[in-house]
Amino acid sequence: MTDHFAFRLLATDGRARRGEITMPRGTIRTPAFMPVGTGGTVKAMYLDQVRELGADIILGNVYHLMLRPGAERVARLGGLHEFARWPHPILTDSGGFQVMSLAGLRKLDETGVVFKSHIDGSEHSLTPERSIEIQGLLDSDIQMQLDECIRLPAERAEIERAMEMSLRWAERCKVAFGDQPGKAMFGIVQGGDVVDLRLRSAEALAALDLKGYAIGGLAVGEPQAVMLSILHETLPAMPEAKPRYLMGVGTPDDIVESVRRGIDMFDCVMPTRAGRHGLAFTRRGKVNLKNARHAEDPRPLDETSSCPAARDYSRAYLHHLVRSDEQLGAMLLTWNNLAYYQSLMADLRDAIERGAFESRAGAIKDEWARGDI
Ligand SMILES: CNc1nc2c(CCNCc3ccccc3)c3nc(N)[nH]c(=O)c3cc2[nH]1
């Protein structure tokens, strides 16, 4: 292992990239899918299982952890890795997005945000400096700047205001982060669906010479075509030698199309949240186990899978568990879904190494299109 943060490009195929991030706590193989572990746990999973599926890194979140159990408490207990018994890298989001989407926002200005907790209504504030301080208390390996992500559609003036403030917050986060060799702080490109604002954000952040960059402000309700077009225009303006993280994305198809355009890292609640709602992701598309058509189907979700949840349980049993709201239903479907997402990432990494991304991506999409037999 290294005592510092390093990103290496191992292969490219068109704009698709195969790389790896080496950090003191471990290596992250890219393209990577990062399971969301909101409050220090990936819901309905043991973290050993998450690791066995091939996850090199999981996500934590300032917003959730600052409210409960509290950042200082996690620090007193040895930090998030010790607390959750996850010794590998953790990336933490800065809390801005969750404040905008979960909390009762009270104030947002140059200083930061003031909000009411969605848990008990207590009032809290987050500034760029406090967000970085909290991520340090959590002992997070990759820390995200505090930013303002606005919903689309929005007026250009509003998008520009939020993008420029996020740039100023990136500078404040860089100062607050200081120099922590084994850790990284990533900037977040904003600019909505306005290409010239996206380019201005990307170039200003590149000038800060940060260790990596996220594309924010997407997967906020815009059509997939708009998201992909923004990626196509923005990614060439981002440093090739640094990792690119597309926040909150996405479906398997979003991931294939974004890897094609040069994205290295993804996070999304979809596989875990869908699993808790009875939805299974398979290489032949989605299967809704709530549907009565599965009530007597003895077949497993995917007999070729190495994941027991996909290979060893009948759809009839999974249907029964989901219909009875049994916890084992959420556990097995989450296990299946994360196994599918990680196998998709391994497939894409291997295809890029072989210079076969286009043909492999086509085959994967054809299999989805054939649908569930
Ligand atoms: C779903 N679409 C979407 N998600 C976005 C997020 C959150 C990414 N997921 C982090 C997370 C961590 C723990 C628990 C739950 C989520 C963003 N985060 C920031 N900071 N900025 C964004 O622009 C931004 C845009 C997003 N779009």
XYZ file of C-alpha atoms and ligand atoms in Angstrom:
400
model
C 0.000 0.000 0.000
C 1.023 3.596 -0.449
C 1.163 6.332 2.172
C -0.490 8.743 -0.267
C -3.241 9.057 -2.871
C -2.425 8.087 -6.472
C -4.608 7.544 -9.571
C -3.208 5.523 -12.474
C -4.806 5.026 -15.891
C -4.208 1.355 -16.810
C -6.053 1.265 -20.166
C -8.403 3.310 -22.312
C -10.877 2.235 -24.985
C -12.350 5.236 -26.777
C -13.263 7.589 -23.948
C -13.789 4.691 -21.511
C -11.031 4.385 -18.860
C -9.739 1.545 -16.727
C -7.754 2.815 -13.760
C -7.008 2.401 -10.111
C -6.778 4.678 -7.107
C -4.245 3.560 -4.511
C -4.679 4.879 -0.958
C -3.326 3.778 2.441
C -6.524 1.838 3.212
C -6.632 0.036 -0.119
C -6.924 0.159 -3.904
C -10.065 1.220 -5.767
C -10.455 -0.437 -9.183
C -12.166 1.879 -11.669
C -14.728 2.083 -13.155
C -16.051 1.571 -9.610
C -19.516 1.378 -8.082
C -19.585 2.663 -4.493
C -22.457 1.237 -2.397
C -24.170 3.910 -0.342
C -23.617 3.377 3.354
C -25.516 6.404 4.605
C -25.190 6.031 8.376
C -22.127 3.797 8.428
C -24.068 0.787 7.195
C -25.165 -0.485 3.786
C -28.803 -1.189 4.611
C -29.784 -4.875 4.921
C -26.200 -6.060 4.363
C -23.247 -7.142 6.470
C -20.230 -5.113 5.352
C -18.253 -8.386 4.965
C -20.798 -9.396 2.302
C -20.438 -5.979 0.609
C -16.666 -6.560 0.489
C -17.028 -10.121 -0.831
C -19.129 -8.805 -3.713
C -16.125 -6.756 -4.832
C -16.779 -3.302 -3.389
C -13.453 -1.502 -2.828
C -15.053 1.578 -1.232
C -18.374 2.596 0.351
C -20.038 5.950 0.897
C -20.835 7.723 4.129
C -22.566 11.023 4.587
C -21.978 14.156 6.658
C -25.691 15.032 6.842
C -26.832 11.744 8.382
C -23.826 11.167 10.641
C -23.640 14.725 12.030
C -27.250 14.421 13.176
C -26.880 10.871 14.522
C -24.673 9.693 16.232
C -22.727 12.980 15.802
C -19.286 13.492 14.237
C -17.453 14.127 17.535
C -18.933 10.923 18.992
C -17.744 8.872 15.963
C -14.289 10.452 16.399
C -14.231 9.542 20.117
C -15.034 5.966 19.068
C -12.089 5.835 16.663
C -13.597 7.104 13.422
C -16.046 5.623 10.931
C -13.841 2.676 9.809
C -13.437 1.513 13.415
C -17.084 2.249 14.260
C -18.507 0.299 11.302
C -15.641 -2.237 11.069
C -14.950 -1.305 7.420
C -11.112 -1.073 7.056
C -11.181 -0.134 3.345
C -11.602 3.339 1.795
C -14.667 5.450 2.567
C -15.852 8.454 0.544
C -18.106 10.902 2.335
C -20.476 13.336 0.707
C -20.405 16.845 2.157
C -24.054 17.010 3.192
C -25.136 19.812 0.854
C -27.230 17.612 -1.380
C -28.985 15.908 1.529
C -29.750 19.263 3.193
C -31.394 20.416 -0.052
C -33.356 17.186 -0.434
C -34.016 15.844 3.086
C -33.805 18.592 5.668
C -35.879 21.646 6.320
C -33.641 24.281 4.758
C -33.763 27.460 6.838
C -31.034 29.619 5.272
C -28.533 29.331 2.439
C -26.003 32.105 1.852
C -22.293 32.668 1.270
C -21.545 31.414 4.779
C -23.211 28.052 4.307
C -26.558 26.466 5.151
C -28.778 26.445 8.237
C -31.329 23.617 8.407
C -33.662 21.709 10.642
C -32.984 18.021 11.233
C -35.467 15.670 9.536
C -35.063 13.463 12.616
C -36.023 15.753 15.511
C -36.399 19.239 14.070
C -33.284 20.562 15.858
C -31.439 23.369 14.064
C -27.953 22.806 12.578
C -25.563 24.690 10.338
C -23.053 23.521 7.742
C -20.299 25.684 6.339
C -17.580 24.539 3.926
C -15.130 24.520 6.854
C -17.482 22.587 9.174
C -18.240 19.992 6.462
C -14.509 19.317 5.983
C -14.026 19.272 9.774
C -16.809 16.661 10.124
C -15.328 14.534 7.306
C -12.002 14.703 9.148
C -13.637 13.624 12.413
C -15.129 10.650 10.525
C -11.591 9.906 9.256
C -12.973 9.834 5.706
C -10.486 8.930 2.955
C -12.097 10.904 0.104
C -13.863 14.069 1.222
C -16.272 16.047 -0.948
C -16.452 19.830 -0.995
C -19.651 21.456 0.245
C -21.612 22.554 -2.797
C -25.049 23.742 -3.873
C -26.856 21.330 -6.153
C -30.028 22.762 -7.665
C -32.923 20.890 -9.202
C -33.492 21.098 -12.975
C -35.116 22.773 -14.855
C -33.836 26.102 -13.515
C -33.118 29.595 -14.851
C -29.600 30.293 -16.137
C -29.093 33.080 -13.562
C -29.932 30.704 -10.707
C -27.653 27.979 -12.095
C -24.817 30.511 -12.504
C -25.225 31.884 -8.973
C -25.117 28.385 -7.421
C -22.183 27.277 -9.599
C -20.090 30.345 -8.697
C -20.836 30.001 -4.984
C -19.864 26.322 -5.169
C -16.532 27.398 -6.710
C -15.895 29.797 -3.806
C -16.856 26.995 -1.379
C -14.406 24.675 -3.139
C -11.577 27.135 -2.400
C -12.638 27.383 1.251
C -12.801 23.573 1.498
C -9.328 23.268 -0.018
C -7.944 25.662 2.647
C -9.817 23.845 5.441
C -8.630 20.444 4.193
C -4.996 21.531 4.128
C -2.422 18.869 3.304
C -3.411 15.307 4.299
C -1.153 12.933 2.256
C -3.167 9.723 2.579
C -6.475 11.440 1.929
C -8.097 13.400 -0.873
C -10.581 16.210 -1.290
C -12.615 16.239 -4.500
C -14.166 19.309 -6.125
C -17.673 19.101 -7.600
C -18.438 20.520 -11.055
C -21.776 22.304 -11.195
C -23.486 24.351 -13.902
C -26.819 22.599 -14.447
C -27.633 21.917 -18.095
C -25.762 25.018 -19.368
C -22.592 23.929 -21.171
C -20.648 27.195 -20.900
C -21.288 27.277 -17.127
C -20.196 23.620 -16.851
C -16.937 24.429 -18.683
C -16.291 27.481 -16.490
C -16.817 25.336 -13.366
C -14.587 22.505 -14.653
C -11.745 24.851 -15.618
C -11.847 26.842 -12.357
C -11.819 23.618 -10.310
C -8.973 22.166 -12.419
C -6.935 25.263 -11.520
C -7.278 24.318 -7.813
C -5.266 21.163 -8.601
C -7.419 18.873 -6.416
C -6.888 15.083 -6.259
C -10.141 14.284 -8.065
C -13.356 15.757 -9.401
C -17.054 14.915 -9.224
C -19.738 15.872 -11.680
C -22.607 17.120 -9.549
C -25.961 18.669 -10.339
C -27.088 15.733 -12.461
C -29.478 12.834 -11.838
C -31.807 15.470 -10.439
C -34.748 14.724 -12.728
C -33.291 15.529 -16.141
C -33.728 13.036 -19.016
C -30.835 10.590 -19.514
C -30.064 12.235 -22.887
C -29.492 15.604 -21.185
C -27.218 14.016 -18.559
C -25.172 12.195 -21.229
C -24.895 15.307 -23.376
C -23.574 17.329 -20.413
C -20.996 14.570 -19.772
C -19.976 14.526 -23.428
C -19.344 18.287 -23.373
C -17.841 18.599 -19.886
C -15.505 15.622 -19.481
C -12.964 16.741 -22.124
C -12.437 19.914 -20.033
C -11.526 17.846 -16.933
C -7.963 16.696 -16.150
C -7.442 13.305 -17.795
C -5.038 12.150 -15.065
C -7.541 12.614 -12.234
C -10.541 10.443 -11.284
C -14.030 11.524 -12.329
C -16.973 10.688 -10.044
C -20.558 11.043 -11.325
C -22.679 11.625 -8.226
C -25.911 9.741 -7.636
C -25.799 7.669 -10.816
C -27.455 5.396 -11.632
C -29.302 2.659 -13.428
C -27.157 -0.031 -15.106
C -27.779 1.682 -18.452
C -26.763 5.089 -17.031
C -23.537 3.488 -15.812
C -22.664 1.813 -19.126
C -23.331 5.038 -21.059
C -21.382 7.169 -18.542
C -18.375 4.812 -18.521
C -18.438 5.111 -22.324
C -18.063 8.890 -21.934
C -15.197 8.731 -19.413
C -16.610 8.414 -15.874
C -14.550 6.418 -13.325
C -16.691 6.334 -10.136
C -20.401 6.015 -9.344
C -22.690 5.954 -6.319
C -26.406 5.306 -6.271
C -29.015 4.242 -3.731
C -30.881 2.339 -6.469
C -29.611 -1.238 -5.950
C -30.061 -1.058 -2.176
C -33.313 0.964 -2.129
C -34.870 -1.123 -4.952
C -33.903 -4.307 -3.088
C -35.880 -3.151 -0.063
C -38.871 -2.547 -2.322
C -38.942 -5.978 -3.937
C -37.114 -5.070 -7.151
C -34.322 -7.328 -8.470
C -31.684 -6.235 -10.998
C -30.505 -9.078 -13.236
C -28.504 -9.320 -16.436
C -31.849 -9.740 -18.204
C -33.277 -6.540 -16.762
C -35.430 -5.740 -13.745
C -37.759 -8.246 -12.024
C -40.462 -6.969 -9.695
C -40.921 -9.759 -7.165
C -44.134 -8.166 -5.874
C -45.807 -9.274 -9.096
C -48.155 -12.268 -8.708
C -46.693 -13.900 -11.818
C -43.784 -15.089 -9.622
C -45.999 -16.789 -7.018
C -45.208 -20.342 -8.231
C -42.074 -19.811 -10.294
C -39.471 -22.315 -9.019
C -36.578 -20.741 -10.978
C -33.946 -18.620 -9.264
C -33.278 -15.056 -10.418
C -30.081 -16.099 -12.228
C -28.774 -19.687 -12.077
C -25.436 -18.530 -13.574
C -24.727 -16.058 -10.753
C -22.126 -16.747 -8.049
C -24.327 -14.905 -5.538
C -26.472 -17.312 -3.426
C -29.338 -14.785 -3.366
C -29.522 -14.930 -7.192
C -28.700 -18.619 -7.643
C -30.251 -20.579 -4.751
C -33.686 -19.120 -3.998
C -36.826 -19.530 -6.114
C -38.702 -16.506 -7.359
C -41.728 -18.014 -5.616
C -39.925 -17.836 -2.270
C -38.653 -14.302 -2.922
C -42.196 -13.294 -3.926
C -43.513 -14.788 -0.669
C -40.914 -12.927 1.413
C -41.636 -9.616 -0.319
C -45.405 -10.045 -0.070
C -45.068 -10.958 3.643
C -42.732 -7.984 4.196
C -40.159 -10.358 5.704
C -36.742 -8.774 6.418
C -35.086 -11.666 4.594
C -36.726 -10.398 1.398
C -34.913 -7.059 1.622
C -31.696 -8.848 2.604
C -31.695 -11.304 -0.309
C -32.743 -8.775 -2.947
C -30.206 -6.188 -1.737
C -27.546 -8.916 -1.851
C -28.624 -9.878 -5.371
C -28.700 -6.257 -6.580
C -25.288 -5.293 -5.215
C -23.871 -8.539 -6.638
C -25.300 -7.598 -10.021
C -23.932 -4.037 -9.901
C -20.457 -5.219 -8.882
C -20.439 -7.909 -11.575
C -21.421 -5.259 -14.144
C -18.481 -3.074 -13.043
C -16.061 -6.042 -13.189
C -17.376 -6.857 -16.678
C -16.827 -3.259 -17.860
C -13.317 -3.050 -16.300
C -12.359 -6.291 -18.051
C -13.841 -5.148 -21.381
C -11.849 -1.881 -21.328
C -8.641 -3.787 -20.531
C -9.315 -6.000 -23.589
C -10.191 -3.056 -25.856
C -13.643 -4.595 -26.227
C -15.808 -2.010 -24.455
C -18.126 -1.246 -27.406
C -18.883 -4.880 -28.222
C -19.290 -5.877 -24.555
C -21.548 -2.869 -23.821
C -23.664 -3.791 -26.859
C -24.000 -7.397 -25.688
C -24.971 -6.292 -22.170
C -27.646 -3.910 -23.504
C -28.983 -6.581 -25.886
C -29.418 -8.978 -22.991
C -31.407 -6.367 -21.053
C -33.522 -5.740 -24.136
C -34.310 -9.454 -24.501
C -35.899 -9.069 -21.110
C -36.580 -11.596 -18.422
C -37.453 -14.996 -19.875
C -29.511 10.731 -6.956
N -29.011 11.844 -7.737
C -28.035 12.617 -7.242
N -27.387 12.387 -6.070
C -26.528 13.424 -5.927
C -25.657 13.715 -4.872
C -25.549 12.761 -3.702
C -24.722 11.567 -4.114
N -24.958 10.430 -3.218
C -24.298 10.607 -1.950
C -24.960 9.888 -0.819
C -24.169 9.541 0.236
C -24.730 8.858 1.309
C -26.074 8.572 1.341
C -26.874 8.925 0.256
C -26.313 9.590 -0.838
C -24.908 14.928 -4.944
N -24.065 15.257 -3.908
C -23.426 16.454 -3.940
N -22.629 16.815 -2.935
N -23.546 17.317 -5.005
C -24.319 17.027 -6.074
O -24.404 17.842 -7.014
C -25.051 15.782 -6.071
C -25.900 15.449 -7.139
C -26.651 14.263 -7.050
N -27.585 13.732 -7.858
